[in-house]
Amino acid sequence: MFTPTITRSMALCLAVSVCGTQAVQASGFMLPESSTAGIGLSNALVANPDERGAFAYNPAAMGFHATSSLAVGTYFIGPNFSVDTASGHHDSQGADWMALPMIQGAFSLDERWRLGLGVSVPFGLETRWSDGTFPAVSGTRSIGAYSIPLGHPLTSKLEIIDVSPTVAYRLNDALSLSAGIDVYWARQAKLDSTLGTLTGDGYGFGFNLGALYRQGPWSLGAAFRSSATLELEGDFVPKSSVLVSLGRLARAQTGELDLALPWRLQLGARYAFDERLAVEFDISRSGWSAFNDIKVTSKATGALIFVDQNDWNDANAYRLGATYQWNDQTQLRFGYTYDETGQDDDHFSARVPDNDRHLFSLGLAQSLGNGLSLEAAYMYVRAVERDYRGASPYTGGDLNGSTALAGDYSMDAHLIGLEIVKVF
């Protein structure tokens, strides 16, 4: 049987743990990197009609390429998270390095139509804080003769794969339009909450639209990806059999959870100074207000267990990217982004210790002949340190925004992208 306090806590932990796995490239838990060119240009590619790495950001760019192509690559992420709390300095024990796929195919059907297919990981990653990091929820407490763990949340892991088929239509020499769908698969959703462990997976669907206009040295681009709701299903295993027997903790069961992903809008302008140098400026807005509430229901009965409010804010990112054609075979890339957080103190979460970020990047594209090219890129991410003291007292229920998470948070990350591109 669920008590109100336990039910509220479980819903919160499901919501925070599933949705709060640590992303390091953009606000919240978003991973916008979808090509090596994107990493090298800090994702400023929505108005780029020349680079094939732009297809993943704005599929309308396919309309400006007469040939077909296939790009296959991966990027490696090395994140570092730390916090200073009342118990001292602590580093997150998540994976040191992770590898994520980047695949993009673009196929020319005739003079006007193009067909694309992309595979990426737009949301996810991992955090793992050791027991003792947050004293208010660390250790045990005594109930009669039993020592009951306070339930320090240790692990969050989420990986969402997006398979996106798209079509592009070249209206005339200046304008190309695109449309597609996004099939999201939460391949891994695993967490250790204050109450137990939840593992599961699920699916969701969205759509995307794009437009790219080029006139002389100028090009203007716009790309939109809709919000989507992933229907997750998982097995919840409680931490304490004693609390279950006392009716103070939920029994093992299957639960359902709706996870709302934010919409994303990117607008950009690019200017080619000459045949060698081009510069692009983009503004991206992420609709984190769509990530408003989490509804947890019983798989067996369909009854509503709890509704948790997140109340994040929409947030902007400002991106600048430059390409320089060193010679016929070699292109250099440079980028910078200032990325705002959508998370305020009222709902601050240690699973997403988010703050405004600076992204610095550089890249290289080298032609190998016979339609082959090799691309590489590096990005450094540095978050503004966050001195968080808590928006409300911790009373044993809702961790988000509470004094239990008080501390000085810092984060940085290194990204390395590698990709091979074949034009045919």
One Martini backbone bead per residue (centre of mass of N, CA, C, O) as a GRO file, in nm:
protein
  424
    1MET     BB    1   0.098   0.035   0.020
    2PHE     BB    2   0.040   0.375  -0.028
    3THR     BB    3   0.169   0.651   0.090
    4PRO     BB    4   0.188   0.982   0.040
    5THR     BB    5   0.495   1.010   0.091
    6ILE     BB    6   0.593   0.768  -0.074
    7THR     BB    7   0.455   0.840  -0.339
    8ARG     BB    8   0.594   1.111  -0.381
    9SER     BB    9   0.886   1.007  -0.372
   10MET     BB   10   0.871   0.807  -0.603
   11ALA     BB   11   0.788   1.002  -0.826
   12LEU     BB   12   1.028   1.185  -0.800
   13CYS     BB   13   1.251   0.973  -0.852
   14LEU     BB   14   1.160   0.894  -1.129
   15ALA     BB   15   1.176   1.170  -1.260
   16VAL     BB   16   1.466   1.256  -1.185
   17SER     BB   17   1.621   0.996  -1.276
   18VAL     BB   18   1.527   0.971  -1.570
   19CYS     BB   19   1.557   1.291  -1.649
   20GLY     BB   20   1.854   1.355  -1.484
   21THR     BB   21   2.060   1.279  -1.661
   22GLN     BB   22   2.382   1.366  -1.757
   23ALA     BB   23   2.444   1.648  -1.932
   24VAL     BB   24   2.718   1.846  -2.116
   25GLN     BB   25   2.625   2.028  -2.386
   26ALA     BB   26   2.342   2.106  -2.263
   27SER     BB   27   2.072   2.180  -2.142
   28GLY     BB   28   2.002   1.962  -1.925
   29PHE     BB   29   1.963   1.641  -2.125
   30MET     BB   30   2.110   1.747  -2.382
   31LEU     BB   31   2.243   1.625  -2.720
   32PRO     BB   32   2.326   1.803  -3.011
   33GLU     BB   33   2.533   1.614  -3.121
   34SER     BB   34   2.540   1.489  -3.487
   35SER     BB   35   2.835   1.581  -3.581
   36THR     BB   36   3.155   1.666  -3.646
   37ALA     BB   37   3.090   1.944  -3.754
   38GLY     BB   38   2.922   2.028  -3.507
   39ILE     BB   39   3.150   2.014  -3.301
   40GLY     BB   40   3.349   2.219  -3.451
   41LEU     BB   41   3.083   2.446  -3.456
   42SER     BB   42   2.892   2.437  -3.209
   43ASN     BB   43   2.617   2.377  -3.380
   44ALA     BB   44   2.660   2.586  -3.636
   45LEU     BB   45   2.435   2.462  -3.914
   46VAL     BB   46   2.142   2.559  -4.017
   47ALA     BB   47   2.284   2.762  -4.265
   48ASN     BB   48   2.436   2.516  -4.418
   49PRO     BB   49   2.486   2.421  -4.768
   50ASP     BB   50   2.780   2.257  -4.774
   51GLU     BB   51   2.766   2.068  -4.531
   52ARG     BB   52   2.695   1.738  -4.445
   53GLY     BB   53   2.678   1.792  -4.130
   54ALA     BB   54   2.393   1.957  -4.158
   55PHE     BB   55   2.165   1.741  -4.193
   56ALA     BB   56   2.109   1.685  -3.880
   57TYR     BB   57   2.003   1.992  -3.835
   58ASN     BB   58   1.919   2.047  -4.160
   59PRO     BB   59   1.769   1.870  -4.409
   60ALA     BB   60   1.746   2.099  -4.630
   61ALA     BB   61   2.054   2.081  -4.720
   62MET     BB   62   2.021   1.846  -4.928
   63GLY     BB   63   1.916   2.027  -5.174
   64PHE     BB   64   2.237   2.134  -5.228
   65HIS     BB   65   2.285   1.820  -5.316
   66ALA     BB   66   2.334   1.600  -5.588
   67THR     BB   67   2.455   1.390  -5.409
   68SER     BB   68   2.538   1.119  -5.233
   69SER     BB   69   2.556   1.005  -4.878
   70LEU     BB   70   2.779   0.871  -4.606
   71ALA     BB   71   2.782   0.894  -4.244
   72VAL     BB   72   3.027   0.761  -4.004
   73GLY     BB   73   3.028   0.778  -3.638
   74THR     BB   74   3.185   0.918  -3.336
   75TYR     BB   75   3.159   1.017  -2.985
   76PHE     BB   76   3.347   1.136  -2.707
   77ILE     BB   77   3.286   1.143  -2.347
   78GLY     BB   78   3.438   1.350  -2.073
   79PRO     BB   79   3.312   1.385  -1.766
   80ASN     BB   80   3.300   1.641  -1.490
   81PHE     BB   81   3.180   1.607  -1.153
   82SER     BB   82   3.123   1.835  -0.872
   83VAL     BB   83   3.101   1.864  -0.498
   84ASP     BB   84   3.050   2.086  -0.217
   85THR     BB   85   2.982   1.982   0.103
   86ALA     BB   86   2.951   1.915   0.437
   87SER     BB   87   3.133   1.636   0.361
   88GLY     BB   88   3.278   1.762   0.109
   89HIS     BB   89   3.448   1.635  -0.159
   90HIS     BB   90   3.287   1.539  -0.479
   91ASP     BB   91   3.275   1.285  -0.729
   92SER     BB   92   3.154   1.162  -0.994
   93GLN     BB   93   3.107   0.796  -1.089
   94GLY     BB   94   3.090   0.795  -1.372
   95ALA     BB   95   3.172   0.759  -1.673
   96ASP     BB   96   3.461   0.855  -1.820
   97TRP     BB   97   3.378   0.721  -2.105
   98MET     BB   98   3.178   0.781  -2.400
   99ALA     BB   99   3.000   0.629  -2.679
  100LEU     BB  100   2.847   0.780  -2.971
  101PRO     BB  101   2.642   0.787  -3.238
  102MET     BB  102   2.686   0.876  -3.605
  103ILE     BB  103   2.426   0.884  -3.860
  104GLN     BB  104   2.420   0.980  -4.224
  105GLY     BB  105   2.185   0.977  -4.487
  106ALA     BB  106   2.196   1.080  -4.844
  107PHE     BB  107   1.949   1.071  -5.117
  108SER     BB  108   1.926   1.095  -5.458
  109LEU     BB  109   1.639   1.095  -5.672
  110ASP     BB  110   1.657   1.389  -5.802
  111GLU     BB  111   1.667   1.725  -5.863
  112ARG     BB  112   1.466   1.770  -5.589
  113TRP     BB  113   1.490   1.499  -5.431
  114ARG     BB  114   1.541   1.389  -5.084
  115LEU     BB  115   1.682   1.129  -4.873
  116GLY     BB  116   1.683   1.066  -4.518
  117LEU     BB  117   1.903   0.917  -4.249
  118GLY     BB  118   1.911   0.920  -3.888
  119VAL     BB  119   2.150   0.864  -3.608
  120SER     BB  120   2.104   0.939  -3.256
  121VAL     BB  121   2.186   1.106  -2.923
  122PRO     BB  122   1.993   1.363  -2.775
  123PHE     BB  123   1.972   1.198  -2.494
  124GLY     BB  124   2.157   1.184  -2.172
  125LEU     BB  125   2.340   0.983  -1.949
  126GLU     BB  126   2.557   1.005  -1.639
  127THR     BB  127   2.519   0.951  -1.278
  128ARG     BB  128   2.732   0.905  -0.962
  129TRP     BB  129   2.677   0.919  -0.625
  130SER     BB  130   2.804   0.882  -0.330
  131ASP     BB  131   2.771   0.784  -0.028
  132GLY     BB  132   2.774   1.107   0.154
  133THR     BB  133   2.734   1.361  -0.017
  134PHE     BB  134   2.432   1.375   0.120
  135PRO     BB  135   2.361   1.372   0.445
  136ALA     BB  136   2.036   1.372   0.461
  137VAL     BB  137   2.055   1.081   0.261
  138SER     BB  138   2.256   0.931   0.449
  139GLY     BB  139   2.263   0.626   0.553
  140THR     BB  140   2.089   0.554   0.861
  141ARG     BB  141   1.797   0.428   1.037
  142SER     BB  142   1.594   0.356   1.316
  143ILE     BB  143   1.361   0.066   1.342
  144GLY     BB  144   1.399  -0.059   1.605
  145ALA     BB  145   1.603  -0.332   1.505
  146TYR     BB  146   1.638  -0.156   1.248
  147SER     BB  147   1.836  -0.063   0.958
  148ILE     BB  148   1.758   0.211   0.755
  149PRO     BB  149   1.793   0.340   0.463
  150LEU     BB  150   1.775   0.669   0.337
  151GLY     BB  151   1.833   0.664   0.012
  152HIS     BB  152   2.067   0.735  -0.158
  153PRO     BB  153   2.106   0.859  -0.470
  154LEU     BB  154   2.333   0.711  -0.705
  155THR     BB  155   2.180   0.643  -0.992
  156SER     BB  156   2.192   0.753  -1.343
  157LYS     BB  157   2.038   0.631  -1.657
  158LEU     BB  158   2.034   0.753  -2.006
  159GLU     BB  159   1.921   0.640  -2.343
  160ILE     BB  160   1.843   0.818  -2.648
  161ILE     BB  161   1.723   0.718  -2.958
  162ASP     BB  162   1.732   0.860  -3.295
  163VAL     BB  163   1.516   0.795  -3.569
  164SER     BB  164   1.544   0.992  -3.888
  165PRO     BB  165   1.329   1.039  -4.137
  166THR     BB  166   1.372   1.228  -4.449
  167VAL     BB  167   1.269   1.512  -4.657
  168ALA     BB  168   1.368   1.693  -4.958
  169TYR     BB  169   1.286   2.012  -5.133
  170ARG     BB  170   1.368   2.179  -5.435
  171LEU     BB  171   1.222   2.457  -5.552
  172ASN     BB  172   1.498   2.613  -5.608
  173ASP     BB  173   1.803   2.766  -5.610
  174ALA     BB  174   1.731   2.901  -5.305
  175LEU     BB  175   1.515   2.669  -5.202
  176SER     BB  176   1.468   2.449  -4.910
  177LEU     BB  177   1.275   2.168  -4.791
  178SER     BB  178   1.162   1.990  -4.483
  179ALA     BB  179   1.068   1.654  -4.356
  180GLY     BB  180   0.995   1.459  -4.046
  181ILE     BB  181   1.075   1.195  -3.822
  182ASP     BB  182   1.082   1.089  -3.468
  183VAL     BB  183   1.230   0.797  -3.323
  184TYR     BB  184   1.212   0.712  -2.990
  185TRP     BB  185   1.457   0.531  -2.777
  186ALA     BB  186   1.468   0.403  -2.455
  187ARG     BB  187   1.715   0.186  -2.395
  188GLN     BB  188   1.798   0.332  -2.114
  189ALA     BB  189   1.653   0.295  -1.773
  190LYS     BB  190   1.841   0.369  -1.481
  191LEU     BB  191   1.788   0.356  -1.115
  192ASP     BB  192   1.874   0.503  -0.786
  193SER     BB  193   1.675   0.563  -0.536
  194THR     BB  194   1.544   0.625  -0.221
  195LEU     BB  195   1.360   0.339  -0.264
  196GLY     BB  196   1.504   0.224  -0.540
  197THR     BB  197   1.488   0.029  -0.841
  198LEU     BB  198   1.482   0.132  -1.188
  199THR     BB  199   1.381  -0.043  -1.489
  200GLY     BB  200   1.375   0.049  -1.849
  201ASP     BB  201   1.157   0.144  -2.130
  202GLY     BB  202   1.086   0.323  -2.455
  203TYR     BB  203   0.857   0.530  -2.657
  204GLY     BB  204   0.855   0.787  -2.927
  205PHE     BB  205   0.714   1.082  -3.106
  206GLY     BB  206   0.805   1.303  -3.382
  207PHE     BB  207   0.890   1.614  -3.551
  208ASN     BB  208   1.032   1.777  -3.854
  209LEU     BB  209   1.154   2.104  -3.973
  210GLY     BB  210   1.282   2.274  -4.279
  211ALA     BB  211   1.491   2.563  -4.389
  212LEU     BB  212   1.672   2.691  -4.692
  213TYR     BB  213   1.844   2.999  -4.782
  214ARG     BB  214   2.008   3.117  -5.092
  215GLN     BB  215   2.195   3.438  -5.150
  216GLY     BB  216   2.476   3.439  -5.239
  217PRO     BB  217   2.656   3.484  -4.941
  218TRP     BB  218   2.379   3.412  -4.826
  219SER     BB  219   2.228   3.226  -4.544
  220LEU     BB  220   1.913   3.078  -4.433
  221GLY     BB  221   1.793   2.911  -4.127
  222ALA     BB  222   1.548   2.648  -4.024
  223ALA     BB  223   1.471   2.445  -3.723
  224PHE     BB  224   1.231   2.185  -3.614
  225ARG     BB  225   1.154   2.013  -3.304
  226SER     BB  226   0.944   1.838  -3.145
  227SER     BB  227   0.781   1.731  -2.909
  228ALA     BB  228   0.788   1.440  -2.679
  229THR     BB  229   0.642   1.125  -2.566
  230LEU     BB  230   0.756   0.886  -2.346
  231GLU     BB  231   0.674   0.545  -2.286
  232LEU     BB  232   0.745   0.413  -1.980
  233GLU     BB  233   0.867   0.088  -1.859
  234GLY     BB  234   0.903  -0.057  -1.521
  235ASP     BB  235   1.095  -0.199  -1.253
  236PHE     BB  236   1.026  -0.191  -0.909
  237VAL     BB  237   1.275  -0.205  -0.640
  238PRO     BB  238   1.301  -0.212  -0.323
  239LYS     BB  239   1.528  -0.150  -0.060
  240SER     BB  240   1.307  -0.223   0.178
  241SER     BB  241   1.144  -0.488   0.329
  242VAL     BB  242   1.058  -0.359   0.593
  243LEU     BB  243   0.889  -0.119   0.477
  244VAL     BB  244   0.697  -0.298   0.326
  245SER     BB  245   0.583  -0.459   0.574
  246LEU     BB  246   0.491  -0.168   0.709
  247GLY     BB  247   0.364   0.014   0.467
  248ARG     BB  248   0.612   0.245   0.377
  249LEU     BB  249   0.657   0.080   0.104
  250ALA     BB  250   0.669  -0.007  -0.201
  251ARG     BB  251   0.620  -0.253  -0.392
  252ALA     BB  252   0.685  -0.464  -0.623
  253GLN     BB  253   0.658  -0.324  -0.962
  254THR     BB  254   0.482  -0.189  -1.236
  255GLY     BB  255   0.553   0.110  -1.415
  256GLU     BB  256   0.439   0.427  -1.548
  257LEU     BB  257   0.606   0.678  -1.769
  258ASP     BB  258   0.599   1.014  -1.871
  259LEU     BB  259   0.830   1.159  -2.109
  260ALA     BB  260   0.920   1.489  -2.174
  261LEU     BB  261   1.033   1.642  -2.457
  262PRO     BB  262   1.175   1.900  -2.601
  263TRP     BB  263   1.165   2.153  -2.797
  264ARG     BB  264   1.336   2.272  -3.113
  265LEU     BB  265   1.486   2.590  -3.209
  266GLN     BB  266   1.662   2.700  -3.515
  267LEU     BB  267   1.847   2.997  -3.603
  268GLY     BB  268   2.021   3.118  -3.911
  269ALA     BB  269   2.331   3.289  -4.026
  270ARG     BB  270   2.526   3.310  -4.335
  271TYR     BB  271   2.867   3.417  -4.440
  272ALA     BB  272   3.054   3.451  -4.742
  273PHE     BB  273   3.342   3.615  -4.806
  274ASP     BB  274   3.454   3.362  -4.960
  275GLU     BB  275   3.586   3.057  -5.063
  276ARG     BB  276   3.707   3.016  -4.758
  277LEU     BB  277   3.520   3.211  -4.577
  278ALA     BB  278   3.282   3.132  -4.306
  279VAL     BB  279   2.996   3.262  -4.112
  280GLU     BB  280   2.795   3.165  -3.818
  281PHE     BB  281   2.470   3.249  -3.666
  282ASP     BB  282   2.295   3.119  -3.378
  283ILE     BB  283   1.962   3.044  -3.247
  284SER     BB  284   1.855   2.859  -2.963
  285ARG     BB  285   1.548   2.687  -2.855
  286SER     BB  286   1.433   2.531  -2.554
  287GLY     BB  287   1.131   2.352  -2.445
  288TRP     BB  288   1.122   2.301  -2.109
  289SER     BB  289   0.814   2.351  -2.050
  290ALA     BB  290   0.728   2.060  -2.141
  291PHE     BB  291   0.879   1.980  -1.867
  292ASN     BB  292   0.636   1.981  -1.628
  293ASP     BB  293   0.529   1.676  -1.590
  294ILE     BB  294   0.486   1.367  -1.395
  295LYS     BB  295   0.324   1.055  -1.461
  296VAL     BB  296   0.239   0.799  -1.231
  297THR     BB  297   0.149   0.461  -1.300
  298SER     BB  298  -0.020   0.170  -1.290
  299LYS     BB  299  -0.005  -0.113  -1.472
  300ALA     BB  300  -0.243  -0.278  -1.348
  301THR     BB  301  -0.470  -0.018  -1.308
  302GLY     BB  302  -0.403   0.296  -1.402
  303ALA     BB  303  -0.349   0.450  -1.160
  304LEU     BB  304  -0.281   0.735  -1.004
  305ILE     BB  305  -0.004   0.823  -0.813
  306PHE     BB  306   0.150   1.089  -0.948
  307VAL     BB  307   0.225   1.446  -0.971
  308ASP     BB  308   0.509   1.612  -1.105
  309GLN     BB  309   0.672   1.919  -1.073
  310ASN     BB  310   0.917   2.114  -1.260
  311ASP     BB  311   0.931   2.403  -1.393
  312TRP     BB  312   1.077   2.477  -1.639
  313ASN     BB  313   1.265   2.670  -1.870
  314ASP     BB  314   1.319   2.828  -2.132
  315ALA     BB  315   1.613   2.818  -2.357
  316ASN     BB  316   1.919   2.957  -2.469
  317ALA     BB  317   2.143   2.958  -2.761
  318TYR     BB  318   2.471   3.085  -2.870
  319ARG     BB  319   2.612   3.058  -3.201
  320LEU     BB  320   2.954   3.016  -3.337
  321GLY     BB  321   3.077   2.968  -3.679
  322ALA     BB  322   3.381   2.858  -3.866
  323THR     BB  323   3.514   2.838  -4.200
  324TYR     BB  324   3.834   2.712  -4.348
  325GLN     BB  325   3.994   2.686  -4.660
  326TRP     BB  326   4.309   2.592  -4.686
  327ASN     BB  327   4.242   2.381  -4.916
  328ASP     BB  328   4.120   2.143  -5.128
  329GLN     BB  329   4.148   1.918  -4.872
  330THR     BB  330   4.125   2.145  -4.632
  331GLN     BB  331   3.932   2.201  -4.328
  332LEU     BB  332   3.850   2.450  -4.095
  333ARG     BB  333   3.717   2.468  -3.749
  334PHE     BB  334   3.503   2.694  -3.549
  335GLY     BB  335   3.369   2.742  -3.200
  336TYR     BB  336   3.086   2.900  -3.012
  337THR     BB  337   2.899   2.874  -2.691
  338TYR     BB  338   2.606   3.002  -2.521
  339ASP     BB  339   2.439   2.823  -2.252
  340GLU     BB  340   2.137   2.806  -2.110
  341THR     BB  341   1.950   2.751  -1.838
  342GLY     BB  342   1.621   2.601  -1.718
  343GLN     BB  343   1.720   2.588  -1.409
  344ASP     BB  344   1.612   2.659  -1.104
  345ASP     BB  345   1.608   2.656  -0.760
  346ASP     BB  346   1.318   2.529  -0.708
  347HIS     BB  347   1.430   2.258  -0.910
  348PHE     BB  348   1.684   2.150  -0.813
  349SER     BB  349   1.927   1.894  -0.928
  350ALA     BB  350   2.178   1.656  -0.878
  351ARG     BB  351   2.117   1.504  -1.156
  352VAL     BB  352   2.101   1.827  -1.268
  353PRO     BB  353   2.368   2.034  -1.237
  354ASP     BB  354   2.277   2.309  -1.370
  355ASN     BB  355   2.419   2.553  -1.608
  356ASP     BB  356   2.579   2.770  -1.754
  357ARG     BB  357   2.760   2.758  -2.078
  358HIS     BB  358   3.079   2.687  -2.234
  359LEU     BB  359   3.176   2.646  -2.585
  360PHE     BB  360   3.467   2.491  -2.735
  361SER     BB  361   3.586   2.462  -3.085
  362LEU     BB  362   3.735   2.217  -3.322
  363GLY     BB  363   3.822   2.133  -3.676
  364LEU     BB  364   3.852   1.863  -3.936
  365ALA     BB  365   3.875   1.828  -4.301
  366GLN     BB  366   3.978   1.540  -4.506
  367SER     BB  367   4.067   1.456  -4.809
  368LEU     BB  368   4.111   1.114  -4.980
  369GLY     BB  369   3.951   1.054  -5.211
  370ASN     BB  370   3.700   0.902  -5.383
  371GLY     BB  371   3.476   1.051  -5.184
  372LEU     BB  372   3.660   1.071  -4.934
  373SER     BB  373   3.640   1.158  -4.576
  374LEU     BB  374   3.795   1.304  -4.285
  375GLU     BB  375   3.676   1.366  -3.948
  376ALA     BB  376   3.750   1.610  -3.683
  377ALA     BB  377   3.691   1.682  -3.322
  378TYR     BB  378   3.680   1.944  -3.058
  379MET     BB  379   3.542   1.982  -2.717
  380TYR     BB  380   3.483   2.237  -2.465
  381VAL     BB  381   3.322   2.226  -2.141
  382ARG     BB  382   3.196   2.506  -1.931
  383ALA     BB  383   3.063   2.560  -1.630
  384VAL     BB  384   2.911   2.750  -1.420
  385GLU     BB  385   2.933   2.793  -1.109
  386ARG     BB  386   2.724   2.653  -0.838
  387ASP     BB  387   2.568   2.819  -0.562
  388TYR     BB  388   2.384   2.607  -0.356
  389ARG     BB  389   2.125   2.641  -0.074
  390GLY     BB  390   1.827   2.636  -0.117
  391ALA     BB  391   1.466   2.688  -0.140
  392SER     BB  392   1.401   2.452   0.075
  393PRO     BB  393   1.328   2.257   0.318
  394TYR     BB  394   1.408   1.945   0.442
  395THR     BB  395   1.141   1.675   0.513
  396GLY     BB  396   1.171   1.382   0.342
  397GLY     BB  397   1.088   1.428   0.040
  398ASP     BB  398   1.158   1.664  -0.157
  399LEU     BB  399   1.463   1.726  -0.310
  400ASN     BB  400   1.395   1.936  -0.491
  401GLY     BB  401   1.507   2.247  -0.386
  402SER     BB  402   1.669   2.161  -0.139
  403THR     BB  403   1.895   2.160   0.131
  404ALA     BB  404   2.014   1.869   0.073
  405LEU     BB  405   2.172   2.002  -0.203
  406ALA     BB  406   2.380   2.167  -0.086
  407GLY     BB  407   2.629   2.342  -0.294
  408ASP     BB  408   2.928   2.327  -0.497
  409TYR     BB  409   2.912   2.332  -0.845
  410SER     BB  410   3.087   2.143  -1.107
  411MET     BB  411   3.177   2.152  -1.473
  412ASP     BB  412   3.328   1.938  -1.726
  413ALA     BB  413   3.425   1.867  -2.081
  414HIS     BB  414   3.512   1.618  -2.330
  415LEU     BB  415   3.525   1.611  -2.696
  416ILE     BB  416   3.538   1.345  -2.954
  417GLY     BB  417   3.534   1.341  -3.314
  418LEU     BB  418   3.454   1.080  -3.563
  419GLU     BB  419   3.452   1.067  -3.937
  420ILE     BB  420   3.311   0.911  -4.227
  421VAL     BB  421   3.288   1.012  -4.577
  422LYS     BB  422   3.063   0.926  -4.854
  423VAL     BB  423   3.057   1.000  -5.198
  424PHE     BB  424   2.805   0.898  -5.483
   0.00000   0.00000   0.00000
